[in-house]
CSV table of N, CA and C in Angstrom, one decimal:
chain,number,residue,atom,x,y,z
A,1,UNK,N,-197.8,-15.1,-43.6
A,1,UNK,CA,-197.3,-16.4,-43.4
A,1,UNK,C,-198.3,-17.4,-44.0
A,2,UNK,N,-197.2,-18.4,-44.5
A,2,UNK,CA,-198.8,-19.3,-45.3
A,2,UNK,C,-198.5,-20.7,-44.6
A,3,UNK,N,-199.5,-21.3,-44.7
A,3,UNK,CA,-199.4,-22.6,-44.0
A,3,UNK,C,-199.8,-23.6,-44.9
A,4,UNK,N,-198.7,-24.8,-45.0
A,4,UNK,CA,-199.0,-25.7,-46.1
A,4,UNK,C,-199.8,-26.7,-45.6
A,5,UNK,N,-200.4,-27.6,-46.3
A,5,UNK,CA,-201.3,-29.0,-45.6
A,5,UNK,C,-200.8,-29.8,-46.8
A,6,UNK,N,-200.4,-31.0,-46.1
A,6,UNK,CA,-200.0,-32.0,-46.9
A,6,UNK,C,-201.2,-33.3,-46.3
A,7,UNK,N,-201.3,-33.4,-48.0
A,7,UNK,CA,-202.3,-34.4,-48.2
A,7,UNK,C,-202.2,-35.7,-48.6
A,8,UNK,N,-202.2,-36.5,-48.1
A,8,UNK,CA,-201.9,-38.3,-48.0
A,8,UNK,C,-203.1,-38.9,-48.5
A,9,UNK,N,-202.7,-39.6,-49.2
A,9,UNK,CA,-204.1,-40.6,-50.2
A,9,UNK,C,-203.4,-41.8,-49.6
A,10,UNK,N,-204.6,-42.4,-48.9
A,10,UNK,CA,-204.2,-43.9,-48.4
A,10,UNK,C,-204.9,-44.5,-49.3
A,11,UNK,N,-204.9,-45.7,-49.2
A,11,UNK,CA,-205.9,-46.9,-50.0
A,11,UNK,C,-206.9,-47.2,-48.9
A,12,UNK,N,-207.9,-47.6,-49.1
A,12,UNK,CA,-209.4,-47.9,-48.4
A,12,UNK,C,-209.1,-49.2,-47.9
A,13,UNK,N,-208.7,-49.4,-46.8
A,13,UNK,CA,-208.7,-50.5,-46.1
A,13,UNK,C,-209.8,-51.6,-45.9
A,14,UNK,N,-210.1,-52.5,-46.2
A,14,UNK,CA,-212.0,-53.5,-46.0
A,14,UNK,C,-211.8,-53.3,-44.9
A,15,UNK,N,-213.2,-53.6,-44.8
A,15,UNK,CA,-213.9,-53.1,-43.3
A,15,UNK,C,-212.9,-53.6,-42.1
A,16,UNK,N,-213.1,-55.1,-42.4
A,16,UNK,CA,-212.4,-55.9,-41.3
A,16,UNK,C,-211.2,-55.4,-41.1
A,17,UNK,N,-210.0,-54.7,-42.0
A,17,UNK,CA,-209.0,-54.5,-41.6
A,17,UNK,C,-208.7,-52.6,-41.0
A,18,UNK,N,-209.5,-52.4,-41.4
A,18,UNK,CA,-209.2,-50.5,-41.2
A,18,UNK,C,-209.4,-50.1,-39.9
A,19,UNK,N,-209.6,-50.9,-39.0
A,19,UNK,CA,-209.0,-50.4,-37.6
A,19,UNK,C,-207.8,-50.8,-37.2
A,20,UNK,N,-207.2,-51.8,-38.1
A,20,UNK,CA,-205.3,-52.7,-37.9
A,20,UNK,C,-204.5,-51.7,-38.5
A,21,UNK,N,-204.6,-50.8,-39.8
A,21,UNK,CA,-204.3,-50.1,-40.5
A,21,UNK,C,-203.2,-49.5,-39.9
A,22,UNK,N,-203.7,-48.6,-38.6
A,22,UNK,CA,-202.5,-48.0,-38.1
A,22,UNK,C,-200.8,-48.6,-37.6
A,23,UNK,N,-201.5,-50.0,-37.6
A,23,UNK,CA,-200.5,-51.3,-37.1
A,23,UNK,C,-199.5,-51.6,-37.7
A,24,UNK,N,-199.8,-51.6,-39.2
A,24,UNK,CA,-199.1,-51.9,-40.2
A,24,UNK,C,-197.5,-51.4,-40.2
A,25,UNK,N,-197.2,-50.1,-39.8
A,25,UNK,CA,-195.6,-49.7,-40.1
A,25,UNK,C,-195.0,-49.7,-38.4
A,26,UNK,N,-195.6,-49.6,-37.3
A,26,UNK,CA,-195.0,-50.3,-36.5
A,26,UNK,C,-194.6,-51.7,-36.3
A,27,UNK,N,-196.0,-52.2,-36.8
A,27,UNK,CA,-195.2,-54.4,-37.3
A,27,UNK,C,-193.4,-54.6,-38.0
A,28,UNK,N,-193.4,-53.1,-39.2
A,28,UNK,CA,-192.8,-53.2,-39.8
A,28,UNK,C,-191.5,-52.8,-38.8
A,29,UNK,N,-191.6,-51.6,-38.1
A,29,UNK,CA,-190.4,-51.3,-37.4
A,29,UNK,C,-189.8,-51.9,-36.3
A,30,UNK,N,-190.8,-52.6,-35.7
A,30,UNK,CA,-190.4,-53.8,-34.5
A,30,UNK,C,-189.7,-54.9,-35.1
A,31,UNK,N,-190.8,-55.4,-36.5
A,31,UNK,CA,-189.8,-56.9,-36.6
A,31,UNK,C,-188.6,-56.3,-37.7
A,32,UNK,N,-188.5,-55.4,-38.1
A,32,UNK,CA,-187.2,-55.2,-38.4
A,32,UNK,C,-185.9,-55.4,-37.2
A,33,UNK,N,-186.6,-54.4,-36.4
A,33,UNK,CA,-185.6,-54.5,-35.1
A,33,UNK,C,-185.6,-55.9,-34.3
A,34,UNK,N,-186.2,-56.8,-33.8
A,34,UNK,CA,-186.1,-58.4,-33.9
A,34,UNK,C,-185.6,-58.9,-34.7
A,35,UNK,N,-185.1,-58.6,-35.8
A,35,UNK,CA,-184.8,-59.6,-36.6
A,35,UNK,C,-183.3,-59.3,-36.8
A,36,UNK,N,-183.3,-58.0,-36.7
A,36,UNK,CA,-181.8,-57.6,-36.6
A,36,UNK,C,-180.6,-57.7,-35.0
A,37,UNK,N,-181.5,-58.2,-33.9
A,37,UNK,CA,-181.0,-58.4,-32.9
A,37,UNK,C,-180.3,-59.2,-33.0
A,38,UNK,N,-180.6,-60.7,-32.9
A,38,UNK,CA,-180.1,-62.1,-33.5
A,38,UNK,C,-178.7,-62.1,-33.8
A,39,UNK,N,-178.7,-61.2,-35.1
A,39,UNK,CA,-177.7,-61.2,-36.0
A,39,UNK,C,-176.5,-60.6,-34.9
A,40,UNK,N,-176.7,-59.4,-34.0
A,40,UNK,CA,-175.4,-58.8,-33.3
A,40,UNK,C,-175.6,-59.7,-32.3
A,41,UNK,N,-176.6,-60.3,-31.6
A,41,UNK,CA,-175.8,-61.2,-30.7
A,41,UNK,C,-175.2,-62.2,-31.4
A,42,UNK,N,-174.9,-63.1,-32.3
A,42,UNK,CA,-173.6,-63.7,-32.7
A,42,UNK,C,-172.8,-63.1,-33.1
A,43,UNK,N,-172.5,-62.1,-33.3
A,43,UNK,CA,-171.2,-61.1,-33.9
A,43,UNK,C,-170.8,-60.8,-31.5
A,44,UNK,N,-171.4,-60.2,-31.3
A,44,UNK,CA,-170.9,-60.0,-29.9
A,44,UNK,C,-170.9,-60.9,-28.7
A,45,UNK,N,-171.7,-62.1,-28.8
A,45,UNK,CA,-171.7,-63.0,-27.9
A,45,UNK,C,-171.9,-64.5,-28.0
A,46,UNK,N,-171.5,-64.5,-29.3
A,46,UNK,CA,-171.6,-65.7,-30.0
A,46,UNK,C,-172.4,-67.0,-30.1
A,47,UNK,N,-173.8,-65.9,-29.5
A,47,UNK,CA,-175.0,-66.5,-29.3
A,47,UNK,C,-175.5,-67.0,-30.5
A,48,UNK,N,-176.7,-68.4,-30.6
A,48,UNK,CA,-177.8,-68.3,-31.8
A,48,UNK,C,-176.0,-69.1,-32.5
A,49,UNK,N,-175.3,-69.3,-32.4
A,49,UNK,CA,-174.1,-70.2,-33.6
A,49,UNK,C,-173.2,-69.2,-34.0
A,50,UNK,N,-173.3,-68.3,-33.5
A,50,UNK,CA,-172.5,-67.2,-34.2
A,50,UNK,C,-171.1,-67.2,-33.2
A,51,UNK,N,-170.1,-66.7,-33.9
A,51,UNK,CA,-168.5,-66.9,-33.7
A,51,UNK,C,-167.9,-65.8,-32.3
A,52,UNK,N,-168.9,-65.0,-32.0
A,52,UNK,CA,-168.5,-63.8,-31.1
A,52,UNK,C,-167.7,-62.8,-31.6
A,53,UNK,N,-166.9,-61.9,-30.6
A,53,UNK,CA,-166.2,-60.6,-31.0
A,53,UNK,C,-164.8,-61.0,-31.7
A,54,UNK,N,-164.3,-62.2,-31.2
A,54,UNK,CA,-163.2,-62.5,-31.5
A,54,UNK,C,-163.3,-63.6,-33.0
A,55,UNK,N,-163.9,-64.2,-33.0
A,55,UNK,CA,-163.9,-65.2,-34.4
A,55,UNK,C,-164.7,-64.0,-35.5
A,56,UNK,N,-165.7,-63.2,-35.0
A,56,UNK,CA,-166.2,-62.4,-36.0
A,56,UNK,C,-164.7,-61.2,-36.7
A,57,UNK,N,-164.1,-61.0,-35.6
A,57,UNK,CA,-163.0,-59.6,-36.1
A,57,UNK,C,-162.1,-60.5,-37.1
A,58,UNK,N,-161.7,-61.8,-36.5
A,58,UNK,CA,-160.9,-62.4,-37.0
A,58,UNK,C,-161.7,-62.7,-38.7
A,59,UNK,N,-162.7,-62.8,-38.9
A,59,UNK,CA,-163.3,-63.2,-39.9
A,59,UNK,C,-163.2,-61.5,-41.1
A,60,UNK,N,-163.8,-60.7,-40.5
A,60,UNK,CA,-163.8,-59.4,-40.8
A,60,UNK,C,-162.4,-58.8,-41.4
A,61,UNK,N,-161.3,-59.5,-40.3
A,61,UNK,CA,-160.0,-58.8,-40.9
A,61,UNK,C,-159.4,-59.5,-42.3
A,62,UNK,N,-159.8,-61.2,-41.8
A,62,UNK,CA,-158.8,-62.1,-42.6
A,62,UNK,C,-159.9,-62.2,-44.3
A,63,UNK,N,-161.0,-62.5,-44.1
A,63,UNK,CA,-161.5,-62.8,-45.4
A,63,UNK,C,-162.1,-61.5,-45.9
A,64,UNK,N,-162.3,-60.3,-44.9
A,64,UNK,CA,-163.2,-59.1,-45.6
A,64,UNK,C,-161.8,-58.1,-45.7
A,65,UNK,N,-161.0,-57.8,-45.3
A,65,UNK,CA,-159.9,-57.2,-44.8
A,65,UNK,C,-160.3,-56.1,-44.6
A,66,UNK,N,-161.5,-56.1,-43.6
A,66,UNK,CA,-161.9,-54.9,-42.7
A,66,UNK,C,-160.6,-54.8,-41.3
A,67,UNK,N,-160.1,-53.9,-41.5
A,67,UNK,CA,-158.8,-54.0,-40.4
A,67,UNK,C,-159.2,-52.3,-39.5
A,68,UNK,N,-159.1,-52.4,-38.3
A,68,UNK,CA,-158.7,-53.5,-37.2
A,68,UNK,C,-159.9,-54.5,-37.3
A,69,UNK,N,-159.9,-55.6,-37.7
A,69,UNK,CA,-161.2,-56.9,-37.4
A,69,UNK,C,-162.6,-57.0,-36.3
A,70,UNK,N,-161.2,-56.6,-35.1
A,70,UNK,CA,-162.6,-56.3,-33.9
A,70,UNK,C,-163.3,-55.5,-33.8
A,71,UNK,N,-162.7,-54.3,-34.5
A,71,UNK,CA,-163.3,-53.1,-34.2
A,71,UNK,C,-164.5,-53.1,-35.1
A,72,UNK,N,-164.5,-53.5,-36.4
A,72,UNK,CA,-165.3,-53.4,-36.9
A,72,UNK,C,-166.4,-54.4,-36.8
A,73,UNK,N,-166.0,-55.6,-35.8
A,73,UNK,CA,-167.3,-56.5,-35.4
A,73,UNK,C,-167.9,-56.4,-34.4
A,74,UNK,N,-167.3,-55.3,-33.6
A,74,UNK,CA,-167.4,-54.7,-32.8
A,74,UNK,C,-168.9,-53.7,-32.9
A,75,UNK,N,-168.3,-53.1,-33.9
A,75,UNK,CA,-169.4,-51.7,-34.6
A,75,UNK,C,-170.7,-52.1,-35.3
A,76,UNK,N,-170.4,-53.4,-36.1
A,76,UNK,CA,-171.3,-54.4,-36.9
A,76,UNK,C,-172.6,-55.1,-35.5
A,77,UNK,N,-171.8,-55.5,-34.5
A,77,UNK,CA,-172.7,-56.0,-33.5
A,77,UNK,C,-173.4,-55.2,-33.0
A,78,UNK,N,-173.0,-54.0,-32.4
A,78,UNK,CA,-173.4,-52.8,-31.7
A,78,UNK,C,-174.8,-52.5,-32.8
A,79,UNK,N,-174.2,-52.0,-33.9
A,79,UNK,CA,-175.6,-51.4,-35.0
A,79,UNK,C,-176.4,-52.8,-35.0
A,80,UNK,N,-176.4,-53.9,-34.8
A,80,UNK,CA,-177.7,-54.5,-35.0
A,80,UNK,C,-178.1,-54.9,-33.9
A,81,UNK,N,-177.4,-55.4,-32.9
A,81,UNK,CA,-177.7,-55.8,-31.3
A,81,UNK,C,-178.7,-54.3,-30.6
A,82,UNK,N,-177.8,-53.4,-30.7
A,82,UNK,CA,-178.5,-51.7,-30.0
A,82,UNK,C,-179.6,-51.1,-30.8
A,83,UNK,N,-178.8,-51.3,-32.0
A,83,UNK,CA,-179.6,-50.3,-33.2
A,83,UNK,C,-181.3,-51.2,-33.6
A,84,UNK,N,-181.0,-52.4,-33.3
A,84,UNK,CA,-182.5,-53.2,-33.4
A,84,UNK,C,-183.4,-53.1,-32.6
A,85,UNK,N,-182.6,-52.9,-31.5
A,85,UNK,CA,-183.6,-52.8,-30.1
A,85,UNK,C,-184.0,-51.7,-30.1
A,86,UNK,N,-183.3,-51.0,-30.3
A,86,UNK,CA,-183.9,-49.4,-30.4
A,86,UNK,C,-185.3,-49.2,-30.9
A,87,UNK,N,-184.9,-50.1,-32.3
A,87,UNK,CA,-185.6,-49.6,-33.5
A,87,UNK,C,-187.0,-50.6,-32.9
A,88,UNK,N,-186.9,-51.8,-32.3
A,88,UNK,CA,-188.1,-52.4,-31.3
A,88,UNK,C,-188.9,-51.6,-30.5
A,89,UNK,N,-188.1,-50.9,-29.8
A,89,UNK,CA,-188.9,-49.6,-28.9
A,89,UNK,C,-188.9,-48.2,-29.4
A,90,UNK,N,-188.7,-48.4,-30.9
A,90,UNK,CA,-189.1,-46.7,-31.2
A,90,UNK,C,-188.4,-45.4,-30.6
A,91,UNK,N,-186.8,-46.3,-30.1
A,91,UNK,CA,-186.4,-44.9,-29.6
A,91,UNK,C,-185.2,-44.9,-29.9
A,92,UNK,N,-185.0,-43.1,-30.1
A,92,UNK,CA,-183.9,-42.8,-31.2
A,92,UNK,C,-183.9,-43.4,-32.3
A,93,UNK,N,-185.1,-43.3,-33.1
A,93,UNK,CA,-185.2,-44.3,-33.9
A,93,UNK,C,-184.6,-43.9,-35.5
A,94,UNK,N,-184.5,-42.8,-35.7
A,94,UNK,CA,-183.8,-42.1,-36.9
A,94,UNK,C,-182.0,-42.3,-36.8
A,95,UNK,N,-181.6,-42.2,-35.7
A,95,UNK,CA,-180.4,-42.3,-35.2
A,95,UNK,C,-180.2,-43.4,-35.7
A,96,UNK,N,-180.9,-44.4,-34.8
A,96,UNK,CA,-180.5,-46.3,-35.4
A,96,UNK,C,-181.0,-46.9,-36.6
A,97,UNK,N,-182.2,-46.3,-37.2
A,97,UNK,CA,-182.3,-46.6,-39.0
A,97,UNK,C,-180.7,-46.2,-39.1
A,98,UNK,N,-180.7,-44.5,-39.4
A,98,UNK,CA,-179.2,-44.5,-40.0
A,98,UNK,C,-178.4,-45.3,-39.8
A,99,UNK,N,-178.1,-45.7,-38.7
A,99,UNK,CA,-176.4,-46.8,-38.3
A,99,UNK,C,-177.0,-48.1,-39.1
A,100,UNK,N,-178.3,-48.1,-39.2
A,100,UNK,CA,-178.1,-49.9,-40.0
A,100,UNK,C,-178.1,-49.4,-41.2
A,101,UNK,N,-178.4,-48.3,-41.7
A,101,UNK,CA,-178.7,-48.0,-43.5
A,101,UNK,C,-177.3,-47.9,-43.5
A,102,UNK,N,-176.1,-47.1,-43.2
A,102,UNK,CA,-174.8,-47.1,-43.1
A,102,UNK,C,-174.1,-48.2,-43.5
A,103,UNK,N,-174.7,-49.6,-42.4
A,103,UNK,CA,-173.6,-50.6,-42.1
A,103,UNK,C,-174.1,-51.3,-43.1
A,104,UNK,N,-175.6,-51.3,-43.3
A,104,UNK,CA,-175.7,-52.2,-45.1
A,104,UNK,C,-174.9,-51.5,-46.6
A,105,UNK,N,-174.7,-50.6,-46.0
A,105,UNK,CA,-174.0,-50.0,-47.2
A,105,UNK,C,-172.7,-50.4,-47.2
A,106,UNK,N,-171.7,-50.8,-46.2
A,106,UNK,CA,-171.1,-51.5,-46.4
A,106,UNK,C,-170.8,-53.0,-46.5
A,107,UNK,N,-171.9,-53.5,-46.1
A,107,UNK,CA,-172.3,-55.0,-46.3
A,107,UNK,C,-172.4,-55.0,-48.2
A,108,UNK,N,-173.2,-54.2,-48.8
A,108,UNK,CA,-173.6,-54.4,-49.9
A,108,UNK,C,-172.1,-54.2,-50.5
A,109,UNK,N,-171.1,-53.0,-50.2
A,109,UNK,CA,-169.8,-53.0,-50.6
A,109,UNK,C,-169.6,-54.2,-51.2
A,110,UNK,N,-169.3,-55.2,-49.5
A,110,UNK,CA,-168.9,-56.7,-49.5
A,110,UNK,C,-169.6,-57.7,-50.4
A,111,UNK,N,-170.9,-57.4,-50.7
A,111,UNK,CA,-171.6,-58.4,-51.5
A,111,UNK,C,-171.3,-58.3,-52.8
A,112,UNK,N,-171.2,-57.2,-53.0
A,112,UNK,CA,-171.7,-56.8,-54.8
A,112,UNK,C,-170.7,-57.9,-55.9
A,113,UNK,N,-169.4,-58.4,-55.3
A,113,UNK,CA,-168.9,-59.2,-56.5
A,113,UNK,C,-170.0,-60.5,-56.9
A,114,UNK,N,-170.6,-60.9,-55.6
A,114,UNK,CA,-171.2,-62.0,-55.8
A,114,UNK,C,-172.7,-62.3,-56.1
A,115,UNK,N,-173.1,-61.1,-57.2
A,115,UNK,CA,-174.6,-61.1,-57.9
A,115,UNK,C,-175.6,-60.5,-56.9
A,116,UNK,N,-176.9,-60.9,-57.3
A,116,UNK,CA,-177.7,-60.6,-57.1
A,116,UNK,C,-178.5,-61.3,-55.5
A,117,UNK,N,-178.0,-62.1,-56.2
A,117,UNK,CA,-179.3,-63.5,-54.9
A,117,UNK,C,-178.3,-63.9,-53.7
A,118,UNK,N,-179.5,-63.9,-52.8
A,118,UNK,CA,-178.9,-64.0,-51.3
A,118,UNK,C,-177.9,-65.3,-51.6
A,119,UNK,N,-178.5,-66.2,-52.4
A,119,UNK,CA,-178.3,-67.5,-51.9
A,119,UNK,C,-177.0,-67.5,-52.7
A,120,UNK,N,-176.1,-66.9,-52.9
A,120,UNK,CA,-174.7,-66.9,-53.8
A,120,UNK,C,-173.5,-65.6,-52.8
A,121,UNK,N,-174.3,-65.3,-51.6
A,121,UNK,CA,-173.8,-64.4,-51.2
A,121,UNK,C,-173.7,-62.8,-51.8
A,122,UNK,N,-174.8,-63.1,-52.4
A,122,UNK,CA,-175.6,-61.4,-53.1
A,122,UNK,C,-175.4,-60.6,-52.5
A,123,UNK,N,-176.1,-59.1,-52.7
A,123,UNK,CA,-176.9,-58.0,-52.4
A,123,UNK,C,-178.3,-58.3,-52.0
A,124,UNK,N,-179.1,-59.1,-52.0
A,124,UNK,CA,-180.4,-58.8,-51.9
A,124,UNK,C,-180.8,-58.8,-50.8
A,125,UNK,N,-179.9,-59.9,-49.7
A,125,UNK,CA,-180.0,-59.6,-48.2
A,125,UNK,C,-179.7,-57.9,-48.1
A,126,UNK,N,-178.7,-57.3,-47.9
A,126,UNK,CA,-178.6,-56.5,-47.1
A,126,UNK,C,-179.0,-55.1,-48.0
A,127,UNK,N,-179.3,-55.1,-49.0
A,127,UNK,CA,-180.1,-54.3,-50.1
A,127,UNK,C,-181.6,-54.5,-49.4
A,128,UNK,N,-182.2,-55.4,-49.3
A,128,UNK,CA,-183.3,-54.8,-48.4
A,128,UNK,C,-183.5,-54.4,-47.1
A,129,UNK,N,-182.6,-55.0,-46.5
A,129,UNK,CA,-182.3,-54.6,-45.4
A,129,UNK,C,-182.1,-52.7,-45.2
A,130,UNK,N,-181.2,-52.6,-45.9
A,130,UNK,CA,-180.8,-51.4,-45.9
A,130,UNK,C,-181.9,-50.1,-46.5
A,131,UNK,N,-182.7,-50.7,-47.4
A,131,UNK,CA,-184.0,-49.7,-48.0
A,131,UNK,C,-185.2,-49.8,-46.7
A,132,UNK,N,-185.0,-50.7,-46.1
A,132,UNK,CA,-186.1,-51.2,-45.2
A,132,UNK,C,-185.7,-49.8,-43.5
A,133,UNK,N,-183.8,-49.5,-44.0
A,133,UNK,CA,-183.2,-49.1,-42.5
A,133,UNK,C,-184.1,-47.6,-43.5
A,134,UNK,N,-184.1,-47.1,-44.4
A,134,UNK,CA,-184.0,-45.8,-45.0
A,134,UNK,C,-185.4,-45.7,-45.1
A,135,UNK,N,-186.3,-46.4,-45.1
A,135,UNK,CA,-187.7,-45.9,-44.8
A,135,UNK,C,-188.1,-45.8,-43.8
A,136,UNK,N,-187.2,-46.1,-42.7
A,136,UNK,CA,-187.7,-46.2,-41.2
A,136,UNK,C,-187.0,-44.8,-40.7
A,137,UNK,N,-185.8,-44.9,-41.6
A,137,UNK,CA,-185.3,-43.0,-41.3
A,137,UNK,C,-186.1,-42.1,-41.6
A,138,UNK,N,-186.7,-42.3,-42.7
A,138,UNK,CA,-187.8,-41.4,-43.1
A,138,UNK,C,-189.0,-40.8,-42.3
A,139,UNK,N,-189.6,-42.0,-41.8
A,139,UNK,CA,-191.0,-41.5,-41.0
A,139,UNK,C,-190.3,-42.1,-39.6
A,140,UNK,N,-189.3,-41.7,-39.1
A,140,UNK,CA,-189.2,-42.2,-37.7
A,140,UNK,C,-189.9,-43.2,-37.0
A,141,UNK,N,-189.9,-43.2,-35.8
A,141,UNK,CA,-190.5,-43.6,-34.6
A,141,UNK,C,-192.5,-43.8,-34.7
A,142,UNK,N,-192.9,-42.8,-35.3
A,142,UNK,CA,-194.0,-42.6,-35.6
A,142,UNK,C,-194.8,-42.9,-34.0
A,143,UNK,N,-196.0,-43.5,-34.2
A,143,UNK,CA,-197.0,-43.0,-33.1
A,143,UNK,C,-196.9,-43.8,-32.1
A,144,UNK,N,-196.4,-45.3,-32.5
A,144,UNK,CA,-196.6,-46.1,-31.1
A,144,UNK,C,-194.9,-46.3,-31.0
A,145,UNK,N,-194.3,-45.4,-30.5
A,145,UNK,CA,-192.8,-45.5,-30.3
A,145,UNK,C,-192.2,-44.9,-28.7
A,146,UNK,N,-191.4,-45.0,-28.2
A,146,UNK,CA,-190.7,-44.3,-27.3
A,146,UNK,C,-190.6,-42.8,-27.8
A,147,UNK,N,-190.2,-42.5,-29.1
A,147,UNK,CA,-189.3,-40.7,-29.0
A,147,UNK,C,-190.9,-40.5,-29.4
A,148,UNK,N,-192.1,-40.9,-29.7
A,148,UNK,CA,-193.5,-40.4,-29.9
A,148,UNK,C,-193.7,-40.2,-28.0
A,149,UNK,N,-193.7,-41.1,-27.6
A,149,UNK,CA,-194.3,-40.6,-25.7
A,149,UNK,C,-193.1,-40.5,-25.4
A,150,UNK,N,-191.9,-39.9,-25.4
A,150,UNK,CA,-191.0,-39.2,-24.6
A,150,UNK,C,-191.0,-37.8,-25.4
A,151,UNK,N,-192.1,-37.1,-26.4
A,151,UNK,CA,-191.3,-36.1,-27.0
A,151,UNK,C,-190.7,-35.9,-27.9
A,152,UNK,N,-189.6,-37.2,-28.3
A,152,UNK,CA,-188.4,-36.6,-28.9
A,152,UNK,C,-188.6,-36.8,-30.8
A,153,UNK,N,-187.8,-35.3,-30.8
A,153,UNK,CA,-188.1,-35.2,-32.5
A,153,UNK,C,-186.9,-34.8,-32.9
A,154,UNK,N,-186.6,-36.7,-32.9
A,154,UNK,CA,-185.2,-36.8,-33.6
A,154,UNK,C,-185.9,-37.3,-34.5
């Protein structure tokens, strides 16, 4: 039997910062998941300005012709409301990267006629969004997470 070691070259952190070091990809995985909460509570509760379940389906069906409308603002709310918080507490956290890498992939569907830049109704919002859900799939939960102290190696 052979046993592999995999070997990671970090960059040399200054003094002052190489005890934060560890901090760096959980900052990343929490404020992803805060920042993606927001967004499903106005799709499901029409908190923060946002239209709720019923102005969002209505929106989804008539101008995106995602049909049935609710259901899919339904699913759109769910992955960023659940799937953020999750991804806040590091738990099931491969599970909820995927459902947001997913739902940006259909977001990007929706964007692509209209270029590049957020500010034209682009890809670049939910294109990083979406690379941001797919690196978090990658290394999970990691050390300061829920599925790290519960165990789980999903």
């Amino acid at each position: 039997m052979t046993t592999q070691t995999s070997t990671r070259t970090l960059t040399q952190a200054p003094a002052g910062l190489a005890g934060l070091a560890d901090l760096g990809y959980p900052l990343m995985r929490v404020t992803a998941g805060l920042l993606l909460m927001p967004h499903g509570a106005q799709k499901l509760f029409g908190w923060f300005g946002g239209y709720g379940l019923a102005g969002t389906g209505e929106f989804f069906a008539g101008s995106l012709g995602l049909e049935p409308g609710i259901v899919f603002a339904l699913l759109a709310g769910l992955v960023e409301f659940v799937g953020g918080l999750a991804l806040v507490l590091g738990l099931l956290t491969r599970p909820a990267a995927l459902a947001v890498a997913v739902f940006m992939a259909v977001a990007l569907s929706v964007h692509v006629p209209n270029g590049f830049f957020w500010t034209n109704g682009g890809i670049e919002y939910p294109l990083m969004w979406g690379l941001m859900a797919v690196g978090i799939l990658l290394r999970g939960g990691d050390r300061y997470s829920l599925d790290a102290r519960l165990g789980l190696r999903i």
